[in-house]
Amino acid sequence: MVAETRLGIDDLIAPLFVREGIDTPQPIDSLPGVVQHTVASLRQEVRELRDLGVPSVILFGVPEHKDATGSGASDPAGIVQVALGELRAEVGDDVVVMADLCVDEYTDHGHCGIVRDDGTVDNDATLELYAAAAVAQARAGADVIAPSGMMDGQVAMIRGALDLDGHPETPILAYAAKYASALYGPFRDAVDVTIADGGDRKGYQQDPANAREAMAEIQADLDEGADMVMVKPALAYLDVIAETRATTDVPVAAYHVSGEYAMVHAAAERGWVDGDAVMAEHLLSIKRAGADLILTYAARAIAEGMQ
Ligand code: PBG
């Protein structure tokens, strides 16, 4: 009766992986319970999530071939574009189907953009790739475009490209405050990404030491036309989620990332914690901090537990 916060199934967005060129779903060792889907198994998963009441999914593609510019991200025949079309046919408007927009899954060097000879990422040249990918995703049927590459100016570029191509009403969920975190390890297993030459993303993602900078990033994305903003990861950045909620009026999403999910499973496997209870406590706390929407690999398990 006096609970201030409630976690609901309708707060959840399920991240899903779809891989090109496989016949059966492939388990991901470091993400127990999560798989790389075939297009067919993805259709089934999204149908089941809909039946459980999960309102939204976000798609990540694992292409068969990678190249320097990540061309699969904007190819109409690229795996995510194919999957978007199939999901539209499968669930219509029942599920909000989001498309993560980045190129790291599609590049042979694993960076989120075009890499110069000296190994650094060319921010402005990369924006062209994002514009093309956004248009391809919207044409294929994405309800929401969610750019995660952390290039400066990406929201304005994508907004302009979507408008020009006749998608003025397709909203943008901006990964606005995304930290260069060590918690993305299992995700990189899931999408077969290794950053070339032992590199990292500190040149474009944020420094975990900085919170004021996160607010500047969020404001910049809102000024550029973001309809919703995201903080990522979630638990180590609850202060940033709370501050974002306090200072903006748009929906705030938090990404409970792969490492956060995997750590709970690993400890539970050893019998050291009650995994279901810890997972529910963590997600409730992310909600309490101010997130309206939570992207989590636990979406299905939480929804099943609430039936
Ligand atoms: C980049 C992207 C990443 C995640 C989502 N989008 C990885 C990265 O920035 O290296 C991580 C999500 C997770 O760990 O669950 N396309």
Tab-separated table of C-alpha atoms and ligand atoms in Angstrom:
chain	number	residue	atom	x	y	z
A	1	MET	CA	0.000	0.000	0.000
A	2	VAL	CA	2.796	2.400	0.810
A	3	ALA	CA	5.228	1.304	-1.872
A	4	GLU	CA	6.451	4.363	-3.763
A	5	THR	CA	7.709	2.431	-6.739
A	6	ARG	CA	6.517	-0.576	-8.666
A	7	LEU	CA	8.230	-2.465	-11.412
A	8	GLY	CA	5.785	-3.409	-14.155
A	9	ILE	CA	6.049	-5.602	-17.216
A	10	ASP	CA	5.185	-2.513	-19.243
A	11	ASP	CA	8.439	-0.843	-18.133
A	12	LEU	CA	10.534	-3.442	-19.918
A	13	ILE	CA	12.316	-3.506	-23.260
A	14	ALA	CA	13.920	-6.820	-24.261
A	15	PRO	CA	17.246	-6.607	-26.156
A	16	LEU	CA	17.369	-9.381	-28.785
A	17	PHE	CA	20.152	-10.629	-31.049
A	18	VAL	CA	19.533	-11.906	-34.568
A	19	ARG	CA	22.339	-13.585	-36.462
A	20	GLU	CA	22.701	-14.062	-40.186
A	21	GLY	CA	23.496	-17.466	-41.646
A	22	ILE	CA	22.544	-19.831	-38.813
A	23	ASP	CA	19.892	-22.552	-38.774
A	24	THR	CA	19.364	-22.891	-35.042
A	25	PRO	CA	19.535	-20.394	-32.168
A	26	GLN	CA	23.022	-20.187	-30.648
A	27	PRO	CA	23.422	-19.872	-26.873
A	28	ILE	CA	25.748	-17.154	-25.533
A	29	ASP	CA	27.897	-18.591	-22.728
A	30	SER	CA	28.377	-15.310	-20.885
A	31	LEU	CA	24.669	-14.386	-21.114
A	32	PRO	CA	22.754	-17.360	-19.668
A	33	GLY	CA	19.262	-17.658	-21.104
A	34	VAL	CA	19.987	-15.318	-24.025
A	35	VAL	CA	20.607	-16.571	-27.569
A	36	GLN	CA	21.603	-15.380	-31.009
A	37	HIS	CA	18.324	-15.885	-32.851
A	38	THR	CA	17.582	-17.057	-36.339
A	39	VAL	CA	14.959	-14.905	-38.035
A	40	ALA	CA	12.415	-17.666	-37.390
A	41	SER	CA	13.235	-18.061	-33.700
A	42	LEU	CA	13.202	-14.272	-33.336
A	43	ARG	CA	9.655	-14.156	-34.678
A	44	GLN	CA	8.614	-16.766	-32.148
A	45	GLU	CA	10.391	-15.034	-29.265
A	46	VAL	CA	8.750	-11.684	-30.026
A	47	ARG	CA	5.330	-13.334	-30.295
A	48	GLU	CA	5.853	-14.943	-26.901
A	49	LEU	CA	7.094	-11.695	-25.361
A	50	ARG	CA	3.974	-9.981	-26.675
A	51	ASP	CA	1.798	-12.662	-25.105
A	52	LEU	CA	3.616	-12.096	-21.797
A	53	GLY	CA	2.829	-8.367	-22.011
A	54	VAL	CA	6.321	-7.053	-22.787
A	55	PRO	CA	5.641	-3.901	-24.812
A	56	SER	CA	8.917	-3.502	-26.655
A	57	VAL	CA	12.055	-5.130	-28.030
A	58	ILE	CA	15.309	-3.685	-29.378
A	59	LEU	CA	17.181	-5.515	-32.133
A	60	PHE	CA	20.915	-6.055	-32.567
A	61	GLY	CA	22.253	-7.743	-35.697
A	62	VAL	CA	25.146	-10.158	-36.072
A	63	PRO	CA	26.093	-10.179	-39.765
A	64	GLU	CA	27.884	-12.984	-41.580
A	65	HIS	CA	30.376	-10.590	-43.185
A	66	LYS	CA	32.004	-7.529	-41.654
A	67	ASP	CA	33.862	-4.751	-43.492
A	68	ALA	CA	35.627	-1.454	-42.803
A	69	THR	CA	32.501	0.710	-43.012
A	70	GLY	CA	29.972	-1.739	-41.562
A	71	SER	CA	27.929	-1.715	-44.746
A	72	GLY	CA	25.547	-4.401	-43.431
A	73	ALA	CA	24.069	-1.778	-41.108
A	74	SER	CA	22.448	0.084	-43.989
A	75	ASP	CA	22.005	-2.701	-46.553
A	76	PRO	CA	18.274	-3.265	-47.196
A	77	ALA	CA	19.136	-6.986	-47.177
A	78	GLY	CA	21.152	-6.642	-43.929
A	79	ILE	CA	20.099	-8.929	-41.119
A	80	VAL	CA	18.362	-6.319	-38.940
A	81	GLN	CA	16.439	-4.865	-41.873
A	82	VAL	CA	15.253	-8.360	-42.832
A	83	ALA	CA	14.304	-9.084	-39.216
A	84	LEU	CA	12.399	-5.792	-38.890
A	85	GLY	CA	10.276	-6.665	-41.900
A	86	GLU	CA	9.548	-10.131	-40.532
A	87	LEU	CA	8.579	-8.762	-37.125
A	88	ARG	CA	6.256	-6.188	-38.631
A	89	ALA	CA	4.514	-9.039	-40.415
A	90	GLU	CA	4.479	-11.164	-37.256
A	91	VAL	CA	3.250	-8.763	-34.565
A	92	GLY	CA	2.049	-5.670	-36.443
A	93	ASP	CA	1.651	-2.787	-34.033
A	94	ASP	CA	1.345	-4.969	-30.921
A	95	VAL	CA	5.021	-4.575	-30.041
A	96	VAL	CA	7.178	-1.449	-30.266
A	97	VAL	CA	10.088	-2.714	-32.339
A	98	MET	CA	13.208	-0.606	-31.807
A	99	ALA	CA	16.388	-0.805	-33.839
A	100	ASP	CA	19.726	-0.206	-32.174
A	101	LEU	CA	21.728	1.923	-34.568
A	102	CYS	CA	25.480	1.450	-34.547
A	103	VAL	CA	28.062	-0.055	-36.859
A	104	ASP	CA	30.372	-1.898	-34.452
A	105	GLU	CA	28.562	-5.202	-35.029
A	106	TYR	CA	29.186	-4.743	-38.764
A	107	THR	CA	32.766	-3.431	-38.884
A	108	ASP	CA	35.805	-5.702	-39.154
A	109	HIS	CA	37.705	-3.506	-36.652
A	110	GLY	CA	34.873	-3.442	-34.094
A	111	HIS	CA	34.704	0.337	-33.728
A	112	CYS	CA	31.463	2.321	-33.828
A	113	GLY	CA	32.557	4.346	-36.838
A	114	ILE	CA	35.065	4.983	-39.591
A	115	VAL	CA	38.630	4.437	-38.411
A	116	ARG	CA	41.430	6.695	-39.676
A	117	ASP	CA	44.939	5.435	-40.448
A	118	ASP	CA	46.105	6.448	-36.975
A	119	GLY	CA	43.429	4.248	-35.359
A	120	THR	CA	41.153	7.062	-34.170
A	121	VAL	CA	37.478	7.264	-35.134
A	122	ASP	CA	36.373	9.989	-37.549
A	123	ASN	CA	33.256	11.444	-35.904
A	124	ASP	CA	31.891	13.462	-38.805
A	125	ALA	CA	32.512	10.872	-41.519
A	126	THR	CA	30.723	8.334	-39.331
A	127	LEU	CA	27.571	10.453	-39.226
A	128	GLU	CA	26.958	9.660	-42.902
A	129	LEU	CA	26.916	5.937	-42.097
A	130	TYR	CA	24.429	6.497	-39.295
A	131	ALA	CA	22.112	8.526	-41.538
A	132	ALA	CA	22.059	5.708	-44.099
A	133	ALA	CA	21.458	3.065	-41.437
A	134	ALA	CA	18.607	5.057	-39.880
A	135	VAL	CA	16.865	5.381	-43.233
A	136	ALA	CA	17.303	1.648	-43.931
A	137	GLN	CA	15.882	0.748	-40.504
A	138	ALA	CA	12.912	3.093	-40.819
A	139	ARG	CA	12.113	1.817	-44.323
A	140	ALA	CA	12.277	-1.752	-43.008
A	141	GLY	CA	9.678	-0.924	-40.362
A	142	ALA	CA	11.475	0.154	-37.182
A	143	ASP	CA	9.151	1.993	-34.788
A	144	VAL	CA	11.993	3.703	-32.941
A	145	ILE	CA	15.600	4.396	-33.956
A	146	ALA	CA	18.073	4.117	-31.076
A	147	PRO	CA	21.555	5.417	-31.948
A	148	SER	CA	24.192	3.966	-29.600
A	149	GLY	CA	27.438	5.044	-31.244
A	150	MET	CA	28.025	8.218	-29.174
A	151	MET	CA	29.236	10.327	-32.082
A	152	ASP	CA	28.691	14.049	-31.558
A	153	GLY	CA	25.847	15.332	-33.720
A	154	GLN	CA	24.374	11.886	-34.408
A	155	VAL	CA	20.841	12.754	-33.290
A	156	ALA	CA	20.603	15.849	-35.500
A	157	MET	CA	22.025	13.936	-38.450
A	158	ILE	CA	19.607	11.030	-38.036
A	159	ARG	CA	16.616	13.318	-37.471
A	160	GLY	CA	17.400	15.172	-40.672
A	161	ALA	CA	17.861	11.974	-42.672
A	162	LEU	CA	14.627	10.438	-41.358
A	163	ASP	CA	12.644	13.595	-42.109
A	164	LEU	CA	14.019	13.841	-45.632
A	165	ASP	CA	13.184	10.220	-46.345
A	166	GLY	CA	9.575	10.589	-45.218
A	167	HIS	CA	9.779	9.354	-41.632
A	168	PRO	CA	9.147	12.580	-39.688
A	169	GLU	CA	7.191	10.711	-37.031
A	170	THR	CA	9.746	7.989	-36.314
A	171	PRO	CA	11.044	8.798	-32.822
A	172	ILE	CA	14.656	8.704	-31.677
A	173	LEU	CA	15.684	7.086	-28.406
A	174	ALA	CA	19.174	8.497	-27.905
A	175	TYR	CA	21.811	6.563	-26.022
A	176	ALA	CA	22.707	9.964	-24.601
A	177	ALA	CA	24.837	9.242	-21.541
A	178	LYS	CA	26.681	6.087	-22.479
A	179	TYR	CA	29.803	5.346	-20.517
A	180	ALA	CA	32.987	3.603	-21.676
A	181	SER	CA	32.152	0.768	-19.278
A	182	ALA	CA	33.781	-2.558	-18.520
A	183	LEU	CA	30.292	-4.027	-18.167
A	184	TYR	CA	29.732	-4.603	-21.901
A	185	GLY	CA	31.898	-7.744	-22.115
A	186	PRO	CA	29.152	-10.371	-22.539
A	187	PHE	CA	27.416	-8.176	-25.147
A	188	ARG	CA	30.558	-8.212	-27.252
A	189	ASP	CA	30.490	-12.015	-27.083
A	190	ALA	CA	26.870	-11.901	-28.206
A	191	VAL	CA	27.659	-9.814	-31.287
A	192	ASP	CA	31.111	-11.306	-32.017
A	193	VAL	CA	32.905	-7.979	-31.593
A	194	THR	CA	36.563	-7.592	-30.670
A	195	ILE	CA	37.951	-4.079	-30.929
A	196	ALA	CA	41.067	-4.125	-33.134
A	197	ASP	CA	44.546	-3.706	-31.636
A	198	GLY	CA	43.317	-3.934	-28.054
A	199	GLY	CA	41.457	-0.665	-28.586
A	200	ASP	CA	38.635	0.812	-26.542
A	201	ARG	CA	35.808	3.320	-26.904
A	202	LYS	CA	37.133	5.999	-24.567
A	203	GLY	CA	37.460	8.389	-27.496
A	204	TYR	CA	33.690	8.556	-27.977
A	205	GLN	CA	31.991	7.070	-24.908
A	206	GLN	CA	31.984	8.842	-21.555
A	207	ASP	CA	34.405	8.787	-18.648
A	208	PRO	CA	32.840	7.023	-15.611
A	209	ALA	CA	34.291	9.806	-13.463
A	210	ASN	CA	31.972	12.392	-15.003
A	211	ALA	CA	28.335	13.150	-14.203
A	212	ARG	CA	28.068	16.808	-15.236
A	213	GLU	CA	29.366	15.807	-18.650
A	214	ALA	CA	26.498	13.293	-18.872
A	215	MET	CA	23.999	16.090	-18.373
A	216	ALA	CA	25.667	18.087	-21.141
A	217	GLU	CA	25.430	15.050	-23.452
A	218	ILE	CA	21.751	14.614	-22.612
A	219	GLN	CA	20.992	18.281	-23.212
A	220	ALA	CA	22.829	18.202	-26.529
A	221	ASP	CA	20.783	15.203	-27.687
A	222	LEU	CA	17.521	16.859	-26.619
A	223	ASP	CA	18.501	20.052	-28.459
A	224	GLU	CA	19.181	17.932	-31.549
A	225	GLY	CA	15.714	16.386	-31.419
A	226	ALA	CA	15.902	13.265	-29.247
A	227	ASP	CA	12.437	12.112	-28.162
A	228	MET	CA	13.697	9.903	-25.328
A	229	VAL	CA	17.088	9.646	-23.673
A	230	MET	CA	19.010	6.740	-22.215
A	231	VAL	CA	21.569	6.302	-19.457
A	232	LYS	CA	23.845	3.256	-19.773
A	233	PRO	CA	24.874	1.195	-17.829
A	234	ALA	CA	22.270	1.496	-15.086
A	235	LEU	CA	23.264	0.417	-11.578
A	236	ALA	CA	26.633	2.132	-11.371
A	237	TYR	CA	25.032	5.312	-12.728
A	238	LEU	CA	21.845	5.669	-10.651
A	239	ASP	CA	22.922	9.221	-9.764
A	240	VAL	CA	22.945	10.086	-13.458
A	241	ILE	CA	19.509	8.500	-13.948
A	242	ALA	CA	18.111	10.489	-11.005
A	243	GLU	CA	19.594	13.752	-12.241
A	244	THR	CA	18.294	13.114	-15.757
A	245	ARG	CA	14.800	12.456	-14.428
A	246	ALA	CA	14.947	15.628	-12.330
A	247	THR	CA	16.025	17.889	-15.158
A	248	THR	CA	14.177	16.593	-18.245
A	249	ASP	CA	10.555	15.872	-19.116
A	250	VAL	CA	11.040	13.283	-21.848
A	251	PRO	CA	10.899	9.540	-21.109
A	252	VAL	CA	14.124	8.316	-19.521
A	253	ALA	CA	15.421	4.853	-20.355
A	254	ALA	CA	18.158	2.950	-18.539
A	255	TYR	CA	20.098	0.043	-20.022
A	256	HIS	CA	20.711	-2.735	-17.506
A	257	VAL	CA	23.624	-4.043	-19.537
A	258	SER	CA	25.043	-7.461	-20.228
A	259	GLY	CA	27.648	-7.408	-17.450
A	260	GLU	CA	25.054	-6.379	-14.861
A	261	TYR	CA	22.842	-9.289	-15.892
A	262	ALA	CA	25.688	-11.804	-16.156
A	263	MET	CA	27.117	-11.011	-12.708
A	264	VAL	CA	23.829	-11.852	-11.018
A	265	HIS	CA	23.595	-15.152	-12.896
A	266	ALA	CA	27.200	-16.057	-12.106
A	267	ALA	CA	26.771	-15.459	-8.377
A	268	ALA	CA	23.430	-17.273	-8.346
A	269	GLU	CA	24.980	-20.300	-10.091
A	270	ARG	CA	27.423	-20.572	-7.197
A	271	GLY	CA	24.546	-20.388	-4.748
A	272	TRP	CA	25.934	-17.147	-3.330
A	273	VAL	CA	22.838	-15.014	-3.944
A	274	ASP	CA	19.187	-15.602	-4.802
A	275	GLY	CA	19.394	-14.604	-8.469
A	276	ASP	CA	15.695	-13.896	-9.041
A	277	ALA	CA	15.475	-11.750	-5.918
A	278	VAL	CA	18.633	-9.774	-6.707
A	279	MET	CA	17.549	-9.215	-10.307
A	280	ALA	CA	14.135	-7.917	-9.183
A	281	GLU	CA	15.750	-5.669	-6.543
A	282	HIS	CA	18.187	-4.218	-9.069
A	283	LEU	CA	15.494	-3.469	-11.630
A	284	LEU	CA	13.206	-1.942	-9.018
A	285	SER	CA	16.076	0.284	-7.879
A	286	ILE	CA	16.698	1.461	-11.440
A	287	LYS	CA	13.007	2.383	-11.605
A	288	ARG	CA	13.179	4.129	-8.219
A	289	ALA	CA	16.150	6.189	-9.400
A	290	GLY	CA	13.910	7.594	-12.137
A	291	ALA	CA	13.949	5.352	-15.200
A	292	ASP	CA	10.622	5.071	-17.027
A	293	LEU	CA	11.871	2.295	-19.276
A	294	ILE	CA	14.427	-0.422	-18.595
A	295	LEU	CA	16.271	-2.378	-21.266
A	296	THR	CA	17.134	-5.704	-19.670
A	297	TYR	CA	18.019	-9.257	-20.670
A	298	ALA	CA	15.848	-10.313	-17.712
A	299	ALA	CA	12.686	-8.935	-19.374
A	300	ARG	CA	11.269	-12.329	-20.246
A	301	ALA	CA	12.043	-13.910	-16.861
A	302	ILE	CA	10.565	-10.955	-14.982
A	303	ALA	CA	7.447	-11.003	-17.139
A	304	GLU	CA	7.033	-14.768	-16.631
A	305	GLY	CA	7.397	-14.288	-12.888
A	306	MET	CA	4.621	-11.692	-12.892
A	307	GLN	CA	2.020	-13.799	-14.748
B	1	PBG	C1	27.272	-0.595	-29.274
B	1	PBG	C2	26.567	-1.181	-28.102
B	1	PBG	C3	27.140	-1.812	-27.015
B	1	PBG	C4	26.101	-2.204	-26.172
B	1	PBG	C5	24.921	-1.798	-26.770
B	1	PBG	N1	25.222	-1.144	-27.958
B	1	PBG	C6	28.538	-2.194	-26.756
B	1	PBG	C7	29.598	-1.182	-26.756
B	1	PBG	O1	29.369	0.019	-26.699
B	1	PBG	O2	30.737	-1.640	-26.813
B	1	PBG	C8	26.290	-2.917	-24.869
B	1	PBG	C9	25.049	-3.496	-24.275
B	1	PBG	C10	25.294	-4.465	-23.177
B	1	PBG	O3	26.419	-4.626	-22.655
B	1	PBG	O4	24.319	-5.116	-22.800
B	1	PBG	N2	26.650	-0.950	-30.469
